[in-house]
Coordinates of C-alpha atoms and ligand atoms in Angstrom, one line a residue:
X14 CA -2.5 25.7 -8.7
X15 CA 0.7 23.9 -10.2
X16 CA 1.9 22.0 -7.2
X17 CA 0.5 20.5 -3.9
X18 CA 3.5 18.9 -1.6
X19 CA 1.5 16.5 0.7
X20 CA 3.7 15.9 4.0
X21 CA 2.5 12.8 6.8
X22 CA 4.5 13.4 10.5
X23 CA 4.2 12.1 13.1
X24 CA 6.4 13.6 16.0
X25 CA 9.1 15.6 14.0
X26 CA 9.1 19.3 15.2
X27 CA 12.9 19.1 15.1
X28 CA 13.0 19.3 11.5
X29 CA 9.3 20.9 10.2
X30 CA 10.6 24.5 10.2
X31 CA 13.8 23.5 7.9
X32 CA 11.7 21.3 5.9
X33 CA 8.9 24.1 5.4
X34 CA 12.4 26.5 4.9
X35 CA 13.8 24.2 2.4
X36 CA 10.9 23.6 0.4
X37 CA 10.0 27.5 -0.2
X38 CA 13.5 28.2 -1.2
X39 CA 13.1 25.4 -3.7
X40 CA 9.9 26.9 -5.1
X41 CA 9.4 30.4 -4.8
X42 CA 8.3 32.2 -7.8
X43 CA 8.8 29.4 -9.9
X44 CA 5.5 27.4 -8.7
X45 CA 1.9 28.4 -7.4
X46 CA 1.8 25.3 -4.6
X47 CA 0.0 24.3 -1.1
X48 CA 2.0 22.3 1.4
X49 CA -0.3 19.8 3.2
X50 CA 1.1 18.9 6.7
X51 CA -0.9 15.7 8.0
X52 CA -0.2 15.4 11.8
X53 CA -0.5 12.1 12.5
X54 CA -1.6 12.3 15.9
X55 CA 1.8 13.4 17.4
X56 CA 2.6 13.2 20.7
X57 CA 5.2 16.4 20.9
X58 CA 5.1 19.8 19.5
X59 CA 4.5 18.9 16.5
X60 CA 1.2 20.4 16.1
X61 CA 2.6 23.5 17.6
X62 CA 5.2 24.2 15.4
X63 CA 3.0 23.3 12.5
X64 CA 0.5 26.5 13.8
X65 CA 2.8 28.8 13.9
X66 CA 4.4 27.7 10.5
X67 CA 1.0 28.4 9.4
X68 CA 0.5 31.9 10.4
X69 CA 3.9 32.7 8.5
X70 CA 3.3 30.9 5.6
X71 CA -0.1 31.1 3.7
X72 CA 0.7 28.2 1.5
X73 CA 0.9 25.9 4.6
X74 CA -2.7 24.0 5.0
X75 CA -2.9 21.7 8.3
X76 CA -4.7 18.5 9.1
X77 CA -4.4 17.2 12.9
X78 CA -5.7 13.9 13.6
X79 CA -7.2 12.4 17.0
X80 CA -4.9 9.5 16.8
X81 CA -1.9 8.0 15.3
X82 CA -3.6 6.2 12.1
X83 CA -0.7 5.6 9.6
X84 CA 1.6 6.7 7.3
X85 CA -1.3 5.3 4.7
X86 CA -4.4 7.3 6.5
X87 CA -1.9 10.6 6.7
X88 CA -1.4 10.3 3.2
X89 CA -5.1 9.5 2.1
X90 CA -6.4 12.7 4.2
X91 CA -4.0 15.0 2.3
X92 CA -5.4 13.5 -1.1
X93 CA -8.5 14.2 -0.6
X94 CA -7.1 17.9 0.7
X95 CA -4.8 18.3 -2.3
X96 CA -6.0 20.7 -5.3
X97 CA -3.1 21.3 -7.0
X98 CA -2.5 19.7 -10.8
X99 CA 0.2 17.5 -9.6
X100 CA 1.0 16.1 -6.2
X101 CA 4.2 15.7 -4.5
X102 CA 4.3 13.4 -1.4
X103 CA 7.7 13.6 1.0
X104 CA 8.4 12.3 4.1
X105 CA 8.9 15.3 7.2
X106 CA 12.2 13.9 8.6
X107 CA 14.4 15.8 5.8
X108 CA 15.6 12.3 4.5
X109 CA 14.0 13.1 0.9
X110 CA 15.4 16.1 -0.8
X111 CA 12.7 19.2 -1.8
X112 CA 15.3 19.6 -4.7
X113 CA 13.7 17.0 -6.7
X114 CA 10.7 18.6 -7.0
X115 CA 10.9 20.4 -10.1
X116 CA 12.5 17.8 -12.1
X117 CA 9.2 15.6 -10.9
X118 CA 7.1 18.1 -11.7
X119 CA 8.7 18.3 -14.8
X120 CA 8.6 14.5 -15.9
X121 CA 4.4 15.0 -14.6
X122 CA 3.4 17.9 -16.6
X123 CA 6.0 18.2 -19.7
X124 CA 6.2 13.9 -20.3
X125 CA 2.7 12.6 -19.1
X126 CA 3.9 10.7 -16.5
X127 CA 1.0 9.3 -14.1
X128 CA 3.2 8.4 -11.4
X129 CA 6.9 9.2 -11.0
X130 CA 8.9 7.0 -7.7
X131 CA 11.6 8.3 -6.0
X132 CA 14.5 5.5 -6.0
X133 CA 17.2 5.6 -3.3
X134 CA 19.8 4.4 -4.8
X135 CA 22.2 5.3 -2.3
X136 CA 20.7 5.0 0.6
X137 CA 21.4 6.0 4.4
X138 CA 19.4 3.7 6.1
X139 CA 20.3 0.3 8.4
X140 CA 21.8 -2.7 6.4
X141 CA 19.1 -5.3 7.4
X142 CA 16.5 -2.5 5.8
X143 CA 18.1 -2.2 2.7
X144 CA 18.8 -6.0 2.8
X145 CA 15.1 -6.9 3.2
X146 CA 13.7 -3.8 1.2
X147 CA 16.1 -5.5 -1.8
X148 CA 13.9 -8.6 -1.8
X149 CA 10.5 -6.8 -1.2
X150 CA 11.1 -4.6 -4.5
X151 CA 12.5 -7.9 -6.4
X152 CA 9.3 -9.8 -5.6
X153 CA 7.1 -6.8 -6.0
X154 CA 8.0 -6.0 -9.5
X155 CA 7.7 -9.7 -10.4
X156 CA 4.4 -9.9 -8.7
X157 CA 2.9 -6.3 -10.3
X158 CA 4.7 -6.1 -13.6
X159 CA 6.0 -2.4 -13.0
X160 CA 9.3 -1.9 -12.7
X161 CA 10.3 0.1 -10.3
X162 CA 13.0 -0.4 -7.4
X163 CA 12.1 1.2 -4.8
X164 CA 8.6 1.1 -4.4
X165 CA 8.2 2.6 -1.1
X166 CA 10.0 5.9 -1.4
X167 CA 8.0 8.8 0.4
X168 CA 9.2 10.9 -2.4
X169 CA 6.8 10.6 -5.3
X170 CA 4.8 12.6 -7.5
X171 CA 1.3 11.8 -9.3
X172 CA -0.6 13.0 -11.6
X173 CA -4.1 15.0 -9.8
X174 CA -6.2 12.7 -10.8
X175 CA -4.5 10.0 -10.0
X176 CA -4.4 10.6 -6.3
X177 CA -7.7 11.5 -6.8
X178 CA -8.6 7.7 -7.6
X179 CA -6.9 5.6 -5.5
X180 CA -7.6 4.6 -1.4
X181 CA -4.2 4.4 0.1
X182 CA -5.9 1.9 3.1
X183 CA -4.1 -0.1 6.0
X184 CA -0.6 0.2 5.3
X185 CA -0.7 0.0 1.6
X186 CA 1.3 3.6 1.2
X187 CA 3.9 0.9 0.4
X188 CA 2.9 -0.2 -2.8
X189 CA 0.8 3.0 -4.0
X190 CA 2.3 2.3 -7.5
X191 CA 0.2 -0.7 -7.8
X192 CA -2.4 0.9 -6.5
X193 CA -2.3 3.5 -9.0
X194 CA -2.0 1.0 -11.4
X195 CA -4.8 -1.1 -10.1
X196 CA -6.3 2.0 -10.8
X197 CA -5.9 2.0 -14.0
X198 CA -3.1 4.6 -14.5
X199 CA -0.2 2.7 -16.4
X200 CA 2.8 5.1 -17.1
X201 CA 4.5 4.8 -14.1
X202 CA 7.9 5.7 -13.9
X203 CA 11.4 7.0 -11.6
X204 CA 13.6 8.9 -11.1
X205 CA 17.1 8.5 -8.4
X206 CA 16.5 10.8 -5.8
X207 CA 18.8 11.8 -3.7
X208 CA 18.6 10.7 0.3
X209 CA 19.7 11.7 3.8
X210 CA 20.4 10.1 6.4
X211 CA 18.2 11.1 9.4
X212 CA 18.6 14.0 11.0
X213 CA 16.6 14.7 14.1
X214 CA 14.2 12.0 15.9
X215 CA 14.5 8.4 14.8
X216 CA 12.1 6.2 12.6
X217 CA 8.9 5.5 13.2
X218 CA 8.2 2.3 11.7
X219 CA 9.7 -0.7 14.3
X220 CA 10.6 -4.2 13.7
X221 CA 7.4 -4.9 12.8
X222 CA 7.9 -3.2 9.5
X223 CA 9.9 -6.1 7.9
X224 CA 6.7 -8.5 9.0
X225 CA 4.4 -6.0 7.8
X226 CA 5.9 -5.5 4.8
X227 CA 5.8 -9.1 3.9
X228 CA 2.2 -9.6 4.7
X229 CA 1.3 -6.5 2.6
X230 CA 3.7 -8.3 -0.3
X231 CA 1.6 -11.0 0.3
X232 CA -2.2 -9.3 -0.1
X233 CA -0.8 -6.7 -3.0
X234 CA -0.4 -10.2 -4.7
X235 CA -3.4 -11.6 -4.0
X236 CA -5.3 -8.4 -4.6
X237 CA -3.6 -8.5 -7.7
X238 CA -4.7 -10.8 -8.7
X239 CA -7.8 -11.9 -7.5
X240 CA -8.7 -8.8 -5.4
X241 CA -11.8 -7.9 -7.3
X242 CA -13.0 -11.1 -8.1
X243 CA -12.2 -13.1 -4.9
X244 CA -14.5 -15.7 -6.5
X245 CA -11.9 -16.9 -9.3
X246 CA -9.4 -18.0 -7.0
X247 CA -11.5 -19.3 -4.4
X248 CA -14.2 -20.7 -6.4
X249 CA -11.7 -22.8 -8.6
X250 CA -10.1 -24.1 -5.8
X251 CA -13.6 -24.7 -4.3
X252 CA -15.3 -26.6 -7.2
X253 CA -12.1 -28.8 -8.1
X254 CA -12.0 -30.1 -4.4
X255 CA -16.0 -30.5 -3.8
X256 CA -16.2 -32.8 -7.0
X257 CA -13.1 -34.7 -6.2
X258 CA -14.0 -35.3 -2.7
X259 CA -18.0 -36.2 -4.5
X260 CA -16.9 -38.3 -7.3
X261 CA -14.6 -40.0 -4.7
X262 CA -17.6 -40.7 -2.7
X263 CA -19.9 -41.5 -5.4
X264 CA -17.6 -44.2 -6.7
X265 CA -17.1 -45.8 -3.1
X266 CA -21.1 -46.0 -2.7
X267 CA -21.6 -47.4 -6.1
X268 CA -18.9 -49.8 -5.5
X269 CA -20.3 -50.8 -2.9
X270 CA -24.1 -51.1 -3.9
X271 CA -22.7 -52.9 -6.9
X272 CA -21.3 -55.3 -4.9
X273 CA -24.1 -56.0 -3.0
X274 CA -26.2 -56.6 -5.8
X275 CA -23.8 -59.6 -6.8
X276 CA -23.4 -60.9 -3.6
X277 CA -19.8 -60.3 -3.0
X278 CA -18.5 -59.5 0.0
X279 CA -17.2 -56.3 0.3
X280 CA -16.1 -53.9 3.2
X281 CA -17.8 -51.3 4.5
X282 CA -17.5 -47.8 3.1
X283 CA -17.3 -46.0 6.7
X284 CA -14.0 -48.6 7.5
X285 CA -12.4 -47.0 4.1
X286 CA -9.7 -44.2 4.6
X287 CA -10.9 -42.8 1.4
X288 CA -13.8 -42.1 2.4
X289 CA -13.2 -40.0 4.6
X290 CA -10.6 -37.9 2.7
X291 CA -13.5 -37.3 0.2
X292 CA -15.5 -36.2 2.7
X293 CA -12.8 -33.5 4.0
X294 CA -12.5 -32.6 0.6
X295 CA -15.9 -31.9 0.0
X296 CA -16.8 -29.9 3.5
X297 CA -13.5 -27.8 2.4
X298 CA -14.4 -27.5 -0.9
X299 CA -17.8 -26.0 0.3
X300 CA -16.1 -23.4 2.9
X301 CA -13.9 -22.2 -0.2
X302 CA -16.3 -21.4 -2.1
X303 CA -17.9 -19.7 0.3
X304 CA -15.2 -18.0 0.8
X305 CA -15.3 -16.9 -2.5
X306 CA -18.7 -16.0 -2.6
X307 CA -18.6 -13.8 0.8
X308 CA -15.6 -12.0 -0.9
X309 CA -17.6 -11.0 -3.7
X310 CA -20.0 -9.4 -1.5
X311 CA -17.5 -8.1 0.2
X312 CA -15.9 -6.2 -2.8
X313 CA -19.1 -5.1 -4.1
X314 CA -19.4 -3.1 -0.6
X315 CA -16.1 -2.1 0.6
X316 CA -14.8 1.3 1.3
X317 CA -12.7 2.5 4.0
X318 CA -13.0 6.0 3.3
X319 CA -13.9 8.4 5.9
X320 CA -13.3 6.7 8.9
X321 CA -10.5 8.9 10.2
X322 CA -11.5 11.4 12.6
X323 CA -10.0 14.6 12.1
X324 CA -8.8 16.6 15.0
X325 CA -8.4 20.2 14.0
X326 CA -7.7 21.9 10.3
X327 CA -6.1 25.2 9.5
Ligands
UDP408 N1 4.8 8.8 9.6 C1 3.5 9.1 9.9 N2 2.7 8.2 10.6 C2 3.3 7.1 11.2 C3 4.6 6.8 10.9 C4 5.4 7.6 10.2 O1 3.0 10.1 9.4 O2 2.6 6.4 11.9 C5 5.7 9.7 8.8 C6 6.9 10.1 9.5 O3 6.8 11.2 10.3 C7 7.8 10.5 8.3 C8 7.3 9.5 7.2 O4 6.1 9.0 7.7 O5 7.5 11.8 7.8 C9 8.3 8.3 7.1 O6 8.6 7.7 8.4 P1 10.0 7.4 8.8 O7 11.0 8.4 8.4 O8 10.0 7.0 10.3 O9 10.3 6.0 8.0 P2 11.7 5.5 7.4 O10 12.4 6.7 6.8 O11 12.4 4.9 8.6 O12 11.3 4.5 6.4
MG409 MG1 12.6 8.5 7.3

């Protein structure tokens, strides 16, 4: 199979059938493709709509899940689902264009891209969005190295086993690139895309999105970085604080033994400030390393794989 187009909703049955329309028209003949719909729990007719899409179209494979889990979990489900050689992922709100797909198939299959990244460059979206989503990028591709500006288009195709690698988990479909990277899978590239504004329902993602998408800047730079071995970052900081805060201490007892010997009067170490600064250092260089250490464990055992219950399949 050429082409799997993986689609996350939650509560669009305005514009699933045109979508589903859309994308067939695009693809006919040309392709042998599955279209993935990931229900993501949605409260309306989504789920409805989706089964009698089904029954018209034999391309159409379903996932329902119990709950709303996430754009991320959505996406992760139809990976595992997907069979075809190259994956397309689009948002169901017809704000990404199904006329892109060939060319990304194209830049997949015929240039040996692993990942190709939809970029809005014009975009229909709220100022403050593309305001803050400005900075996000700028930091990101600083952070990660790849160089891409929009790193959290729903419009993006991968390479099969690239999909097939990564664990889109918490609400990392942000940044799959660096995932995918992470992963191992280094030509990453994009293409402009073009983009709608919205035209049924509105968007799903709150005001919390601009705090969530900082704090998942934040941990895509740390895990970066550090994510698989927790114990070089904490461990440094860890060791260089214990034996300041011990050689600190050390000197202020020897001090004050030597002292003692001679017969000079000296204060005592317990009515020195010092003292107990090395102390603090040394009781916080010892919870950093643990730190460190319980990360490693941690690493060594993590998976958040199959924990999303799934409802119903078609
Ligand atoms: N979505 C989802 N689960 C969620 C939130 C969103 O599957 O919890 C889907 C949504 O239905 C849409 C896509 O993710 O297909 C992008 O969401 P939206 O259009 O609301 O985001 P925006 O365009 O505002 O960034
Ligand atoms: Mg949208």
């Amino acid at each position: 199979m050429d082409l799997s187009i993986v689609i996350p909703l939650y509560n669009e049955e305005e514009s699933l059938p045109e979508l589903i329309t859309w994308i067939k028209q695009v693809l006919n003949d040309k392709y042998t493709y599955e279209i993935i719909m990931v229900d993501d729990g949605s409260s309306d007719k989504s789920w409805n709509v989706i089964s009698n899409l089904a029954k018209q179209n034999n391309e159409i494979k379903a996932i329902r899940f119990q709950r709303n889990y996430g754009k991320s979990a959505a996406l992760f489900k139809g990976f595992e689902k997907a069979q075809g050689n190259v994956i397309i992922t689009m948002d169901a709100d017809l704000q990404d264009s199904p006329e892109e797909i060939p060319e990304l198939y194209r830049l997949i299959t015929k240039e040996d891209y692993d990942v190709i990244s939809g970029w809005k460059k014009k975009r229909y979206d709220p100022f403050i969005k593309r305001f803050t989503s400005k900075f996000y990028n700028w930091t990101a591709r600083r952070v990660t190295k790849i160089h891409l500006h929009d790193f959290n288009c729903g419009l993006k195709a991968y390479k099969k086993q690239v999909i097939k690698s990564i664990e889109v988990y918490g609400e990392m479909h942000r940044y799959i690139p660096v995932l995918a990277k992470r992963a191992g899978f280094k030509k990453i590239g994009e293409k402009v895309v073009q983009h709608q504004e919205r035209k049924y329902g509105v968007t799903k993602f709150g005001l919390e999105r601009f705090i969530n998408g900082f704090l998942d800047l934040m941990s895509i730079t740390f895990m970066t970085k550090f994510g698989r071995r927790p114990m070089h970052f904490f461990g440094v900081f860890g060791t260089l604080m214990f034996f300041i805060g011990g050689s600190v201490a050390i000197w202020l007892l020897s001090e004050k033994i030597y002292y003692s010997v001679k017969n000079i009067a000296i204060r005592d170490v317990t009515s020195q400030p010092l003292f107990y600064l090395a102390l603090v250092a040394i009781i916080i260089g010892v919870q950093l390393f643990l730190a460190g250490f319980l990360g490693e464990l941690i690493t060594r055992n993590s998976t958040d794989r199959n924990k999303y219950l799934v409802r119903e399949e078609i």
